[in-house]
Tab-separated table of C-alpha atoms in Angstrom:
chain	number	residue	atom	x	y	z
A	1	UNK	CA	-55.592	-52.641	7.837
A	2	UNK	CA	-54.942	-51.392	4.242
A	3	UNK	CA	-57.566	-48.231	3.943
A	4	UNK	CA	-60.078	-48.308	1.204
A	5	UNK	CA	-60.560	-46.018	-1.442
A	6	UNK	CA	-63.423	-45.095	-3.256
A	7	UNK	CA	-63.757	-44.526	-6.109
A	8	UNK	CA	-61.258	-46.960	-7.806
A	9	UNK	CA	-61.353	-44.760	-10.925
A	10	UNK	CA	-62.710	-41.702	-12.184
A	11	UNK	CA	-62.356	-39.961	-15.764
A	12	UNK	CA	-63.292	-36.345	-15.275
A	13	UNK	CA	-63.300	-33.854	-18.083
A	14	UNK	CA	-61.304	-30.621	-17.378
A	15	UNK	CA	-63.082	-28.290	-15.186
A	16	UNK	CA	-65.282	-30.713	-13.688
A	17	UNK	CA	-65.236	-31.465	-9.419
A	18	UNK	CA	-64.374	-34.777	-8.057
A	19	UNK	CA	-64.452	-36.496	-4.388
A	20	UNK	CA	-61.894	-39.338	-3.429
A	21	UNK	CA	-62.831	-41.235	-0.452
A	22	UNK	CA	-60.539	-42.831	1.838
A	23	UNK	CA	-61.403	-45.333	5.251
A	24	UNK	CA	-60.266	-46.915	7.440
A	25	UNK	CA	-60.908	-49.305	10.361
A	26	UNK	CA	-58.672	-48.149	12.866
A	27	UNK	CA	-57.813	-44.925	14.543
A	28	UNK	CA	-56.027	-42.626	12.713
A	29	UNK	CA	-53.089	-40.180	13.974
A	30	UNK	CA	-53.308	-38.534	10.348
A	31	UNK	CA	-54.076	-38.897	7.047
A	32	UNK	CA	-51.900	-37.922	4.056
A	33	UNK	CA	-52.571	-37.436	0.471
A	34	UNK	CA	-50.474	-38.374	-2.073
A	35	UNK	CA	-50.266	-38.146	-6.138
A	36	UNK	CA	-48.296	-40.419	-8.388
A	37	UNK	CA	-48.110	-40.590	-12.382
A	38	UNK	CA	-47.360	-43.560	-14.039
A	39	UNK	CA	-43.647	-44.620	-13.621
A	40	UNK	CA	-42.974	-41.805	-10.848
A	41	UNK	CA	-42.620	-41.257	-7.372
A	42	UNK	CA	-45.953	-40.871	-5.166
A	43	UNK	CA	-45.744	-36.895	-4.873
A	44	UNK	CA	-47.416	-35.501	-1.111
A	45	UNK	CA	-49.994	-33.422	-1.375
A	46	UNK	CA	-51.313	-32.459	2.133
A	47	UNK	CA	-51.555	-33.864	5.575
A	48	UNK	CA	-54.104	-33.906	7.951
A	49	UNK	CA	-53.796	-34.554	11.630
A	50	UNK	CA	-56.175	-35.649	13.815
A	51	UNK	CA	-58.629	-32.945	15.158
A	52	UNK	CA	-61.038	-33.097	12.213
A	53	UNK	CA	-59.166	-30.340	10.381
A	54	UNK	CA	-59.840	-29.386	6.808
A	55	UNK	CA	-56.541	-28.507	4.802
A	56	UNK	CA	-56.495	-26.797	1.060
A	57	UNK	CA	-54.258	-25.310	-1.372
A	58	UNK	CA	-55.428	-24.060	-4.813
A	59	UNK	CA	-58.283	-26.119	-6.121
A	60	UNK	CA	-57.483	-29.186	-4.056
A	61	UNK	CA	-58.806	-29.598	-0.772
A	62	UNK	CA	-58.908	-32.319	1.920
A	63	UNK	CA	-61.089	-32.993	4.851
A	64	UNK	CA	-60.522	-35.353	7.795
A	65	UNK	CA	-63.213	-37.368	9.858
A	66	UNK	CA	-61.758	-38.414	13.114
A	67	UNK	CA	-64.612	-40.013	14.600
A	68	UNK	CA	-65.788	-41.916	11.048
A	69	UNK	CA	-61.893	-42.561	10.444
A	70	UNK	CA	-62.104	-41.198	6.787
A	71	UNK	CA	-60.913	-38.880	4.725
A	72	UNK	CA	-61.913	-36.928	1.581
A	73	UNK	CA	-59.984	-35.305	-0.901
A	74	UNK	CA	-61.560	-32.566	-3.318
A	75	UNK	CA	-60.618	-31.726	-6.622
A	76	UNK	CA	-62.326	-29.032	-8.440
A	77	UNK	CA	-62.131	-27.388	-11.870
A	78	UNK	CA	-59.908	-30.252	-13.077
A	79	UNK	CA	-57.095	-29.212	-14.821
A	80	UNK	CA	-55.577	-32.247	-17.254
A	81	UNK	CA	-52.324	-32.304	-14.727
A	82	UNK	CA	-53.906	-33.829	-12.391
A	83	UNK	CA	-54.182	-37.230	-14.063
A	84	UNK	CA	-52.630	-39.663	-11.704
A	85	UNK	CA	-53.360	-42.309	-9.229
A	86	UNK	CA	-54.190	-40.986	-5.763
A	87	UNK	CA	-53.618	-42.349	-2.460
A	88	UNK	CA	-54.767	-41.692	0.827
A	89	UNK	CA	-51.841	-42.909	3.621
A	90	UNK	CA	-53.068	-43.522	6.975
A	91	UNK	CA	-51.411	-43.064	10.229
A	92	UNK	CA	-51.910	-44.894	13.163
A	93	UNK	CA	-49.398	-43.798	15.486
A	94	UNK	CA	-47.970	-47.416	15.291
A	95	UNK	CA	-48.044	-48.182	11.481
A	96	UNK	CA	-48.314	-46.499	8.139
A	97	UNK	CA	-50.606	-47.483	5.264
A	98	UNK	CA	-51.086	-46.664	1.776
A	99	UNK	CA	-54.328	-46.797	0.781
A	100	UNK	CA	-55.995	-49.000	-2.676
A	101	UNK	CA	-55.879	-46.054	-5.076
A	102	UNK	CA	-57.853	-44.032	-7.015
A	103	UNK	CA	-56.950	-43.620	-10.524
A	104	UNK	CA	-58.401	-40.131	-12.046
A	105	UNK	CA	-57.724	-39.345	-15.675
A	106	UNK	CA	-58.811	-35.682	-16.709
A	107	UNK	CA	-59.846	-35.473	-20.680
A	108	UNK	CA	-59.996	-32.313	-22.517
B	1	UNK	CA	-34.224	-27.959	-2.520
B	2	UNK	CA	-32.024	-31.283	-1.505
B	3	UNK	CA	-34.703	-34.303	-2.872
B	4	UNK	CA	-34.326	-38.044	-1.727
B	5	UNK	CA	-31.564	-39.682	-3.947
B	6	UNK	CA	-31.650	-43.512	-4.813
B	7	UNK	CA	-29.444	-45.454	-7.121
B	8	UNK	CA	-29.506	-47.035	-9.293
B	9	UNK	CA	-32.290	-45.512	-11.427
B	10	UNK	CA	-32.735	-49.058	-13.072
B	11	UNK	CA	-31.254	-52.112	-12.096
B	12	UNK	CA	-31.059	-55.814	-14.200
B	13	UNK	CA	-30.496	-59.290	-12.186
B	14	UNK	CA	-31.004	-62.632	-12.970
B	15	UNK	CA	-32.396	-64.810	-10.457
B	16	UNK	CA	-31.127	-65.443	-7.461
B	17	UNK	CA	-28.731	-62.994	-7.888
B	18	UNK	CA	-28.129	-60.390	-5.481
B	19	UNK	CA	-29.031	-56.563	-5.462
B	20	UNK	CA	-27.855	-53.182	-3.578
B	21	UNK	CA	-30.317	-50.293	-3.574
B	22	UNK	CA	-29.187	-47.243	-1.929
B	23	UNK	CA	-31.314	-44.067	-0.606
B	24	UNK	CA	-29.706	-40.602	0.289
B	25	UNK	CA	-32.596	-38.815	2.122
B	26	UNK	CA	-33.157	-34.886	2.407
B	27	UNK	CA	-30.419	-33.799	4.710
B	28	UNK	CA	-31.848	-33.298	8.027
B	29	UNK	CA	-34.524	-36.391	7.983
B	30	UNK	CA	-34.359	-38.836	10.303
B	31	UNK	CA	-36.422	-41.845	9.421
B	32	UNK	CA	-36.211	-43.366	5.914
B	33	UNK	CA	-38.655	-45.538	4.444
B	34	UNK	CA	-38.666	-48.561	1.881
B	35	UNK	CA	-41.660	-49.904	-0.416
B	36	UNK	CA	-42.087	-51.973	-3.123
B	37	UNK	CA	-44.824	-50.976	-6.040
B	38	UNK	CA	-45.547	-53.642	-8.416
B	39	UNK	CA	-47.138	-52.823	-11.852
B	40	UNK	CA	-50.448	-51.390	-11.122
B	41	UNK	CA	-49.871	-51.750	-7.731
B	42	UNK	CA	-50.191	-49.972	-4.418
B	43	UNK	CA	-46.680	-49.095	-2.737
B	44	UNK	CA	-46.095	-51.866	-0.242
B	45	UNK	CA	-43.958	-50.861	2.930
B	46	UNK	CA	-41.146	-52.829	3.653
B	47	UNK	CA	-39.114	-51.563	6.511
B	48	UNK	CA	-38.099	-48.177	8.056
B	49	UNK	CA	-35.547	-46.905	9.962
B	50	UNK	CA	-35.678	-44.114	12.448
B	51	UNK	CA	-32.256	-42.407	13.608
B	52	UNK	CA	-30.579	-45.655	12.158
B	53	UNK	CA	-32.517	-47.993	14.284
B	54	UNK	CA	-35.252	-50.051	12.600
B	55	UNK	CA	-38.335	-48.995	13.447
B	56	UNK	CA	-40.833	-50.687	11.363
B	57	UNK	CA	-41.169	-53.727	9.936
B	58	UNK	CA	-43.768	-54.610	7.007
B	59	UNK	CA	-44.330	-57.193	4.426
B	60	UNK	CA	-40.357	-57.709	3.592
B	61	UNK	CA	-39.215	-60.671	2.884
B	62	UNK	CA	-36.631	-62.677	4.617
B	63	UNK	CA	-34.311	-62.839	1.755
B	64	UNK	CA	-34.395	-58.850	2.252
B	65	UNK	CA	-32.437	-56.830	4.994
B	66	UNK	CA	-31.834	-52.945	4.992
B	67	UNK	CA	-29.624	-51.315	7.085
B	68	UNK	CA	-29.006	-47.196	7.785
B	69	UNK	CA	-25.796	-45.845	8.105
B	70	UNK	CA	-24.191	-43.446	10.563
B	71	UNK	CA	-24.334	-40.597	7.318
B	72	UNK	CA	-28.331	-41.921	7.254
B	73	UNK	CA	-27.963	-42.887	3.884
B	74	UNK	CA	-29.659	-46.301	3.875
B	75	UNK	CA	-28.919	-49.850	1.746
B	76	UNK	CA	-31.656	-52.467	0.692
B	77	UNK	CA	-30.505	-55.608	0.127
B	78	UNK	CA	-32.023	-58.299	-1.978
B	79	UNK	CA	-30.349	-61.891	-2.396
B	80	UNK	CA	-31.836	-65.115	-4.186
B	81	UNK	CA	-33.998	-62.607	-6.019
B	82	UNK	CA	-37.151	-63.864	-7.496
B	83	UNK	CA	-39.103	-63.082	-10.635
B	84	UNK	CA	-41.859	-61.953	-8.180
B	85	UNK	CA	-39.276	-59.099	-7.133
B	86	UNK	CA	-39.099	-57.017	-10.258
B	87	UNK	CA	-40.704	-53.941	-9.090
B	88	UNK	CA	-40.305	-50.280	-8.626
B	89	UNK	CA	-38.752	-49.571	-5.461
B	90	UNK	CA	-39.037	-46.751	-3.656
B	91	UNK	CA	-37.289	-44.907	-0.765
B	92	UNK	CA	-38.780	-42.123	1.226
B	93	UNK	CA	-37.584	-39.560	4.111
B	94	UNK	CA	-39.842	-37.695	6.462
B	95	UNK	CA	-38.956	-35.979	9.844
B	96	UNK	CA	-40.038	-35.854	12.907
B	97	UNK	CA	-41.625	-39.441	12.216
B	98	UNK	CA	-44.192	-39.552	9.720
B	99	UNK	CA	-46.025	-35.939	10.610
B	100	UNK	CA	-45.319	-33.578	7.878
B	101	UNK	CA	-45.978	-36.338	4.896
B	102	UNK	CA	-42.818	-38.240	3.078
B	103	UNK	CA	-40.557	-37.060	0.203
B	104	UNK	CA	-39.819	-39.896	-1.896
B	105	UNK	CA	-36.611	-40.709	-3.981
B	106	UNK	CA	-37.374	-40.987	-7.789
B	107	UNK	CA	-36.818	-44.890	-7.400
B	108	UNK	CA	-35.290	-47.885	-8.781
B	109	UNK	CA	-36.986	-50.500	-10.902
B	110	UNK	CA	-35.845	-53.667	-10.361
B	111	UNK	CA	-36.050	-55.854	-13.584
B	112	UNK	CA	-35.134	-59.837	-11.959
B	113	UNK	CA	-35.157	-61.907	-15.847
């Protein structure tokens, strides 16, 4: 039930784009994105409710496949702060997962 | 802005000891949430609690129990810990049951030696 993420890690160097994937096998209510640095709380990012929307705020963006039950989160221009692990949280109505992670490092 | 609160920030037990965590969530939350991030880990959930009723049960243990309060602060509590349970644990708050994403406390790692 535990969504997967792809991929598991990334090293970007600043002002490059990347995609993080997120799916899942059941229906999802919403998806949420979340960032976490090492040794921190997981930090939300954006949510996404069912509908197929498409969310954004500065260079990060998020879109939501209801039918394919995935969801992918866009980064672009990487700036070095966004070195973290991401996860994609999935909502079923009944039951809330965190996804695998994707760890993205951002070099200068 | 009012964050989620837990204590303590770091926490040392010997096994099968006993442990207290405690999470304050953002005033005006109703459901509070519990997981448990090992190194390198994923968080795992544990339990939640909507308007101090339990609401969701995950992978907790049975040597676990958590309980909310009528202020909705909420208590995790650990006994016979294990080696296996030194983790980070943390506590989150949403409202309105999951829709708008969680907050989450700044957590407590749990060091069992």
């Amino acid at each position: 039930q535990q969504p997967v993420q792809s991929p598991q890690a990334v090293i970007l160097r600043e002002g490059e784009d990347a995609v993080i994937n997120c799916s899942s096998s059941k229906a999802l209510y919403s998806v949420h994105w979340y960032r976490q640095k090492h040794g921190e709380a997981p930090v939300f990012l954006m949510i996404l409710l069912k509908g197929g929307e498409q969310k954004g705020h500065d260079k990060i963006s998020a879109s939501f496949n209801e039918k394919k039950q995935q969801s992918s989160l866009y980064l672009t221009a990487s700036q070095l702060s966004y070195s973290g692990t991401y996860f994609c949280g999935t909502d079923t109505g009944n039951q809330f997962y965190f996804g695998t992670g994707t760890s993205l490092t951002v070099i200068p | 802005a009012a964050g989620v609160i837990q204590s303590p920030r770091h926490l040392i037990k010997e096994k099968r000891e006993t442990a207290t965590l405690k999470c304050y969530p953002i005033p005006r939350h109703d459901t509070v949430y519990w997981y448990q991030q090992g190194p390198g880990q994923d968080p795992q959930f544990l339990i939640s609690f909507y308007e101090k009723m339990q609401s969701d049960k995950g992978s907790i243990p049975d040597r676990f129990s958590a309980q909310q309060f009528s202020d909705y602060h909420s208590e995790l509590n650990m006994s016979s810990l294990e080696l296996g349970d030194s983790a980070l644990y943390f506590c989150a708050s949403s409202s309105t049951v999951r829709r708008h994403g969680y907050t989450f406390g700044s957590g407590t790692r749990l060091t069992v030696v």
